[in-house]
């Protein structure tokens, strides 16, 4: 899941089970020492699992994170799970024309550079114009010298060497549909992907209630008219509830 998860159309666990038929028991009971395979558990493992080990080699093995969300619903989850960590810096990009200028890009790159050197965790939102400058960092294309790791940060044709602290972590939070439609494939492949929503954080009882609410909303929007008067186009839940999306019932 950490290597191939985060995409709706791909079911990596089922694919692996298909090739391991007879070797793995799908109904095996979970043991106490098994890793937490929920989205939040895998995110925590990527962010702080290596720090607890304190092993130089282990700290370089996990990729940086790409969290896919809808209507930025994951921000509430992030506040509960990640903002409680120390040294977390959030950089939110602006879509106003003046904020897209070269000087503002330089300021944001400099903030990321400081976090790299001090070992802070950086959360990037709405900064699509910045990711190209971070390709070497996102790819973890490090150069080691004197026991320290260095990476290039790019600003157009200008390149700057930056020291990368072993505790540095980077999280990109983006809308799911924007990632599918606009993110370059090389950028998506560089990152460990998880689909983070409120639904992934609920208890089994809350999930059951969510399903009941989803069914109720579906029944609510269905027009009760005679068959010969019914239009060809079926009503959608979004026609009855403004801004409805997959995470609304969970919220």
mmCIF file of C-alpha atoms in Angstrom:
data_model
loop_
_atom_site.group_PDB
_atom_site.id
_atom_site.type_symbol
_atom_site.label_atom_id
_atom_site.label_comp_id
_atom_site.label_asym_id
_atom_site.label_seq_id
_atom_site.Cartn_x
_atom_site.Cartn_y
_atom_site.Cartn_z
ATOM 1 C CA UNK A 1 0.000 0.000 0.000
ATOM 2 C CA UNK A 2 2.844 2.415 0.699
ATOM 3 C CA UNK A 3 4.361 1.744 -2.713
ATOM 4 C CA UNK A 4 1.279 1.430 -4.907
ATOM 5 C CA UNK A 5 -1.612 2.905 -2.906
ATOM 6 C CA UNK A 6 -3.353 6.253 -3.213
ATOM 7 C CA UNK A 7 -5.032 5.717 -6.587
ATOM 8 C CA UNK A 8 -8.712 4.842 -6.806
ATOM 9 C CA UNK A 9 -8.536 2.740 -9.985
ATOM 10 C CA UNK A 10 -5.667 0.567 -8.731
ATOM 11 C CA UNK A 11 -6.255 -2.079 -6.032
ATOM 12 C CA UNK A 12 -2.683 -3.176 -5.241
ATOM 13 C CA UNK A 13 -3.600 -5.589 -2.439
ATOM 14 C CA UNK A 14 -6.041 -7.523 -4.651
ATOM 15 C CA UNK A 15 -3.488 -7.640 -7.480
ATOM 16 C CA UNK A 16 -0.823 -9.065 -5.161
ATOM 17 C CA UNK A 17 -3.280 -11.585 -3.706
ATOM 18 C CA UNK A 18 -4.005 -12.777 -7.259
ATOM 19 C CA UNK A 19 -0.330 -13.668 -7.725
ATOM 20 C CA UNK A 20 0.022 -15.190 -4.247
ATOM 21 C CA UNK A 21 -2.993 -17.508 -4.306
ATOM 22 C CA UNK A 22 -2.419 -20.463 -2.010
ATOM 23 C CA UNK A 23 0.575 -18.805 -0.317
ATOM 24 C CA UNK A 24 -1.276 -16.187 1.735
ATOM 25 C CA UNK A 25 -4.400 -16.724 3.831
ATOM 26 C CA UNK A 26 -6.724 -13.777 3.235
ATOM 27 C CA UNK A 27 -8.719 -14.552 6.392
ATOM 28 C CA UNK A 28 -5.743 -14.759 8.725
ATOM 29 C CA UNK A 29 -6.348 -13.023 12.042
ATOM 30 C CA UNK A 30 -4.432 -9.812 12.646
ATOM 31 C CA UNK A 31 -1.577 -10.100 15.131
ATOM 32 C CA UNK A 32 -0.628 -7.484 17.720
ATOM 33 C CA UNK A 33 2.730 -6.759 16.080
ATOM 34 C CA UNK A 34 1.241 -6.254 12.592
ATOM 35 C CA UNK A 35 1.704 -2.740 11.169
ATOM 36 C CA UNK A 36 -1.226 -0.330 11.034
ATOM 37 C CA UNK A 37 -2.340 -0.417 7.383
ATOM 38 C CA UNK A 38 -4.891 2.393 7.577
ATOM 39 C CA UNK A 39 -4.093 5.623 5.718
ATOM 40 C CA UNK A 40 -3.320 7.468 8.960
ATOM 41 C CA UNK A 41 -1.141 4.595 10.195
ATOM 42 C CA UNK A 42 0.939 4.501 7.016
ATOM 43 C CA UNK A 43 1.315 8.283 7.055
ATOM 44 C CA UNK A 44 2.539 8.173 10.658
ATOM 45 C CA UNK A 45 4.971 5.385 9.731
ATOM 46 C CA UNK A 46 6.385 7.522 6.920
ATOM 47 C CA UNK A 47 6.671 10.658 9.051
ATOM 48 C CA UNK A 48 7.894 9.478 12.443
ATOM 49 C CA UNK A 49 8.638 5.758 12.155
ATOM 50 C CA UNK A 50 12.143 6.316 10.836
ATOM 51 C CA UNK A 51 12.886 8.984 13.430
ATOM 52 C CA UNK A 52 12.178 6.533 16.223
ATOM 53 C CA UNK A 53 14.632 4.052 14.736
ATOM 54 C CA UNK A 54 17.316 6.690 14.458
ATOM 55 C CA UNK A 55 19.186 4.659 11.852
ATOM 56 C CA UNK A 56 20.921 6.730 9.185
ATOM 57 C CA UNK A 57 20.128 4.257 6.399
ATOM 58 C CA UNK A 58 16.474 3.781 7.382
ATOM 59 C CA UNK A 59 15.766 7.521 7.446
ATOM 60 C CA UNK A 60 16.437 7.808 3.706
ATOM 61 C CA UNK A 61 14.224 4.936 2.572
ATOM 62 C CA UNK A 62 10.761 6.500 2.804
ATOM 63 C CA UNK A 63 9.574 8.807 0.044
ATOM 64 C CA UNK A 64 7.901 12.130 0.692
ATOM 65 C CA UNK A 65 4.110 12.183 0.869
ATOM 66 C CA UNK A 66 1.360 13.175 -1.552
ATOM 67 C CA UNK A 67 -2.013 13.267 0.221
ATOM 68 C CA UNK A 68 -4.997 13.280 -2.129
ATOM 69 C CA UNK A 69 -8.170 14.809 -0.727
ATOM 70 C CA UNK A 70 -11.535 16.221 -1.768
ATOM 71 C CA UNK A 71 -12.488 19.814 -0.928
ATOM 72 C CA UNK A 72 -9.390 19.798 1.322
ATOM 73 C CA UNK A 73 -11.330 17.608 3.757
ATOM 74 C CA UNK A 74 -8.015 16.100 4.858
ATOM 75 C CA UNK A 75 -6.976 19.346 6.527
ATOM 76 C CA UNK A 76 -9.105 18.510 9.569
ATOM 77 C CA UNK A 77 -7.444 15.097 9.752
ATOM 78 C CA UNK A 78 -4.002 16.678 9.377
ATOM 79 C CA UNK A 79 -4.716 19.079 12.228
ATOM 80 C CA UNK A 80 -5.575 16.168 14.507
ATOM 81 C CA UNK A 81 -2.798 13.793 13.475
ATOM 82 C CA UNK A 82 0.141 15.842 12.219
ATOM 83 C CA UNK A 83 -0.092 19.386 13.554
ATOM 84 C CA UNK A 84 0.480 17.955 17.037
ATOM 85 C CA UNK A 85 4.021 17.146 15.923
ATOM 86 C CA UNK A 86 6.800 19.593 16.641
ATOM 87 C CA UNK A 87 8.346 21.789 13.930
ATOM 88 C CA UNK A 88 5.521 21.676 11.374
ATOM 89 C CA UNK A 89 5.422 24.524 8.818
ATOM 90 C CA UNK A 90 2.436 25.021 6.499
ATOM 91 C CA UNK A 91 2.981 26.949 3.239
ATOM 92 C CA UNK A 92 -0.251 27.784 1.427
ATOM 93 C CA UNK A 93 0.076 29.102 -2.124
ATOM 94 C CA UNK A 94 -2.035 31.940 -3.458
ATOM 95 C CA UNK A 95 -3.697 32.142 -6.874
ATOM 96 C CA UNK A 96 -3.627 35.943 -7.060
ATOM 97 C CA UNK A 97 -1.474 37.158 -10.003
ATOM 98 C CA UNK A 98 0.886 39.237 -7.827
ATOM 99 C CA UNK A 99 1.552 36.202 -5.636
ATOM 100 C CA UNK A 100 2.646 34.170 -8.675
ATOM 101 C CA UNK A 101 5.621 36.435 -9.393
ATOM 102 C CA UNK A 102 9.246 35.315 -9.233
ATOM 103 C CA UNK A 103 9.947 37.127 -5.943
ATOM 104 C CA UNK A 104 7.147 35.268 -4.130
ATOM 105 C CA UNK A 105 8.360 31.939 -5.537
ATOM 106 C CA UNK A 106 11.824 32.775 -4.193
ATOM 107 C CA UNK A 107 10.361 33.519 -0.749
ATOM 108 C CA UNK A 108 8.548 30.172 -0.648
ATOM 109 C CA UNK A 109 11.635 28.296 -1.852
ATOM 110 C CA UNK A 110 13.682 30.016 0.851
ATOM 111 C CA UNK A 111 11.169 28.977 3.540
ATOM 112 C CA UNK A 112 11.407 25.376 2.343
ATOM 113 C CA UNK A 113 15.225 25.658 2.288
ATOM 114 C CA UNK A 114 15.261 26.775 5.940
ATOM 115 C CA UNK A 115 12.998 23.852 6.899
ATOM 116 C CA UNK A 116 15.277 21.426 5.031
ATOM 117 C CA UNK A 117 18.280 22.617 6.979
ATOM 118 C CA UNK A 118 16.553 22.629 10.383
ATOM 119 C CA UNK A 119 14.715 19.298 10.019
ATOM 120 C CA UNK A 120 11.154 20.644 10.122
ATOM 121 C CA UNK A 121 8.148 18.989 8.448
ATOM 122 C CA UNK A 122 6.745 21.079 5.573
ATOM 123 C CA UNK A 123 3.136 20.867 4.346
ATOM 124 C CA UNK A 124 2.605 22.394 0.888
ATOM 125 C CA UNK A 125 -0.856 23.371 -0.387
ATOM 126 C CA UNK A 126 -1.850 25.006 -3.674
ATOM 127 C CA UNK A 127 1.760 25.445 -4.811
ATOM 128 C CA UNK A 128 1.680 23.807 -8.255
ATOM 129 C CA UNK A 129 4.034 26.482 -9.656
ATOM 130 C CA UNK A 130 6.683 25.457 -7.126
ATOM 131 C CA UNK A 131 6.992 21.685 -7.471
ATOM 132 C CA UNK A 132 9.186 21.840 -10.582
ATOM 133 C CA UNK A 133 11.848 23.646 -8.536
ATOM 134 C CA UNK A 134 11.759 20.812 -5.986
ATOM 135 C CA UNK A 135 12.102 17.858 -8.380
ATOM 136 C CA UNK A 136 15.571 16.837 -7.180
ATOM 137 C CA UNK A 137 14.463 17.146 -3.554
ATOM 138 C CA UNK A 138 11.226 15.205 -4.154
ATOM 139 C CA UNK A 139 13.246 12.546 -5.969
ATOM 140 C CA UNK A 140 15.658 12.499 -3.010
ATOM 141 C CA UNK A 141 18.547 12.909 -5.435
ATOM 142 C CA UNK A 142 21.066 13.633 -2.698
ATOM 143 C CA UNK A 143 24.793 14.224 -2.819
ATOM 144 C CA UNK A 144 26.628 13.190 0.364
ATOM 145 C CA UNK A 145 29.665 15.101 1.553
ATOM 146 C CA UNK A 146 31.264 15.143 5.003
ATOM 147 C CA UNK A 147 28.454 13.069 6.490
ATOM 148 C CA UNK A 148 25.781 15.543 5.333
ATOM 149 C CA UNK A 149 23.239 15.279 2.499
ATOM 150 C CA UNK A 150 22.813 18.037 -0.089
ATOM 151 C CA UNK A 151 20.309 18.569 -2.888
ATOM 152 C CA UNK A 152 19.788 21.109 -5.680
ATOM 153 C CA UNK A 153 16.915 23.577 -5.544
ATOM 154 C CA UNK A 154 16.098 25.170 -8.892
ATOM 155 C CA UNK A 155 14.824 28.637 -9.739
ATOM 156 C CA UNK A 156 14.680 28.768 -13.514
ATOM 157 C CA UNK A 157 18.272 28.371 -14.675
ATOM 158 C CA UNK A 158 19.633 29.180 -11.191
ATOM 159 C CA UNK A 159 20.569 26.241 -8.953
ATOM 160 C CA UNK A 160 21.242 26.357 -5.213
ATOM 161 C CA UNK A 161 22.791 23.594 -3.103
ATOM 162 C CA UNK A 162 20.860 22.998 0.112
ATOM 163 C CA UNK A 163 21.727 20.802 3.098
ATOM 164 C CA UNK A 164 18.995 18.281 3.955
ATOM 165 C CA UNK A 165 18.515 17.413 7.634
ATOM 166 C CA UNK A 166 17.869 13.711 8.307
ATOM 167 C CA UNK A 167 14.605 14.570 10.103
ATOM 168 C CA UNK A 168 13.228 16.671 7.233
ATOM 169 C CA UNK A 169 9.872 15.508 5.862
ATOM 170 C CA UNK A 170 7.742 17.006 3.096
ATOM 171 C CA UNK A 171 3.987 16.595 2.542
ATOM 172 C CA UNK A 172 2.128 17.750 -0.573
ATOM 173 C CA UNK A 173 -1.641 18.094 -0.044
ATOM 174 C CA UNK A 174 -3.710 18.402 -3.244
ATOM 175 C CA UNK A 175 -7.217 17.939 -4.587
ATOM 176 C CA UNK A 176 -7.666 14.432 -5.994
ATOM 177 C CA UNK A 177 -9.041 15.604 -9.338
ATOM 178 C CA UNK A 178 -6.281 18.218 -9.774
ATOM 179 C CA UNK A 179 -3.663 15.508 -9.219
ATOM 180 C CA UNK A 180 -5.305 13.225 -11.807
ATOM 181 C CA UNK A 181 -5.786 15.993 -14.389
ATOM 182 C CA UNK A 182 -2.854 18.393 -13.982
ATOM 183 C CA UNK A 183 0.025 16.834 -12.042
ATOM 184 C CA UNK A 184 2.850 15.529 -14.279
ATOM 185 C CA UNK A 185 3.299 11.756 -14.087
ATOM 186 C CA UNK A 186 6.973 12.065 -12.976
ATOM 187 C CA UNK A 187 5.863 14.216 -10.019
ATOM 188 C CA UNK A 188 3.169 11.712 -8.977
ATOM 189 C CA UNK A 189 5.640 8.814 -9.215
ATOM 190 C CA UNK A 190 8.183 10.581 -7.012
ATOM 191 C CA UNK A 191 5.845 10.637 -3.995
ATOM 192 C CA UNK A 192 4.258 8.115 -1.661
ATOM 193 C CA UNK A 193 0.524 8.512 -2.271
ATOM 194 C CA UNK A 194 -2.365 8.119 0.150
ATOM 195 C CA UNK A 195 -5.998 9.068 -0.267
ATOM 196 C CA UNK A 196 -6.840 10.867 2.959
ATOM 197 C CA UNK A 197 -10.459 11.596 3.794
ATOM 198 C CA UNK A 198 -12.633 11.809 6.865
ATOM 199 C CA UNK A 199 -14.057 8.394 5.988
ATOM 200 C CA UNK A 200 -10.650 6.761 6.490
ATOM 201 C CA UNK A 201 -10.560 8.041 10.084
ATOM 202 C CA UNK A 202 -13.968 6.754 11.275
ATOM 203 C CA UNK A 203 -14.720 3.814 13.566
ATOM 204 C CA UNK A 204 -16.698 0.803 12.215
ATOM 205 C CA UNK A 205 -19.871 2.087 13.932
ATOM 206 C CA UNK A 206 -19.415 5.520 12.369
ATOM 207 C CA UNK A 207 -18.805 3.940 8.945
ATOM 208 C CA UNK A 208 -22.066 2.005 9.274
ATOM 209 C CA UNK A 209 -23.889 5.236 10.085
ATOM 210 C CA UNK A 210 -22.198 6.906 7.108
ATOM 211 C CA UNK A 211 -23.534 4.201 4.777
ATOM 212 C CA UNK A 212 -27.069 4.647 6.152
ATOM 213 C CA UNK A 213 -26.813 8.407 5.630
ATOM 214 C CA UNK A 214 -25.581 7.881 2.060
ATOM 215 C CA UNK A 215 -28.582 5.628 1.301
ATOM 216 C CA UNK A 216 -30.976 8.171 2.848
ATOM 217 C CA UNK A 217 -29.487 10.987 0.737
ATOM 218 C CA UNK A 218 -29.851 8.849 -2.405
ATOM 219 C CA UNK A 219 -33.529 8.143 -1.617
ATOM 220 C CA UNK A 220 -34.151 11.802 -0.789
ATOM 221 C CA UNK A 221 -33.076 13.035 -4.227
ATOM 222 C CA UNK A 222 -35.049 10.466 -6.233
ATOM 223 C CA UNK A 223 -38.058 12.045 -7.897
ATOM 224 C CA UNK A 224 -41.300 10.149 -7.258
ATOM 225 C CA UNK A 225 -42.992 10.486 -10.650
ATOM 226 C CA UNK A 226 -44.710 8.085 -12.966
ATOM 227 C CA UNK A 227 -42.501 6.093 -15.303
ATOM 228 C CA UNK A 228 -43.839 7.659 -18.517
ATOM 229 C CA UNK A 229 -43.243 11.181 -17.152
ATOM 230 C CA UNK A 230 -39.732 10.481 -15.869
ATOM 231 C CA UNK A 231 -36.958 12.234 -17.729
ATOM 232 C CA UNK A 232 -34.105 10.222 -19.160
ATOM 233 C CA UNK A 233 -31.559 12.026 -16.991
ATOM 234 C CA UNK A 234 -31.556 10.701 -13.424
ATOM 235 C CA UNK A 235 -31.239 13.143 -10.556
ATOM 236 C CA UNK A 236 -27.977 13.143 -8.653
ATOM 237 C CA UNK A 237 -27.457 13.747 -4.949
ATOM 238 C CA UNK A 238 -25.612 16.961 -5.832
ATOM 239 C CA UNK A 239 -28.848 18.318 -7.341
ATOM 240 C CA UNK A 240 -30.496 18.174 -3.915
ATOM 241 C CA UNK A 241 -27.527 18.951 -1.641
ATOM 242 C CA UNK A 242 -25.239 21.800 -2.670
ATOM 243 C CA UNK A 243 -21.551 20.870 -2.833
ATOM 244 C CA UNK A 244 -22.140 17.177 -2.098
ATOM 245 C CA UNK A 245 -19.091 14.907 -2.521
ATOM 246 C CA UNK A 246 -17.973 11.450 -1.434
ATOM 247 C CA UNK A 247 -16.818 12.671 1.983
ATOM 248 C CA UNK A 248 -19.923 14.708 2.889
ATOM 249 C CA UNK A 249 -21.725 11.924 4.769
ATOM 250 C CA UNK A 250 -18.557 11.060 6.693
ATOM 251 C CA UNK A 251 -18.123 14.706 7.628
#
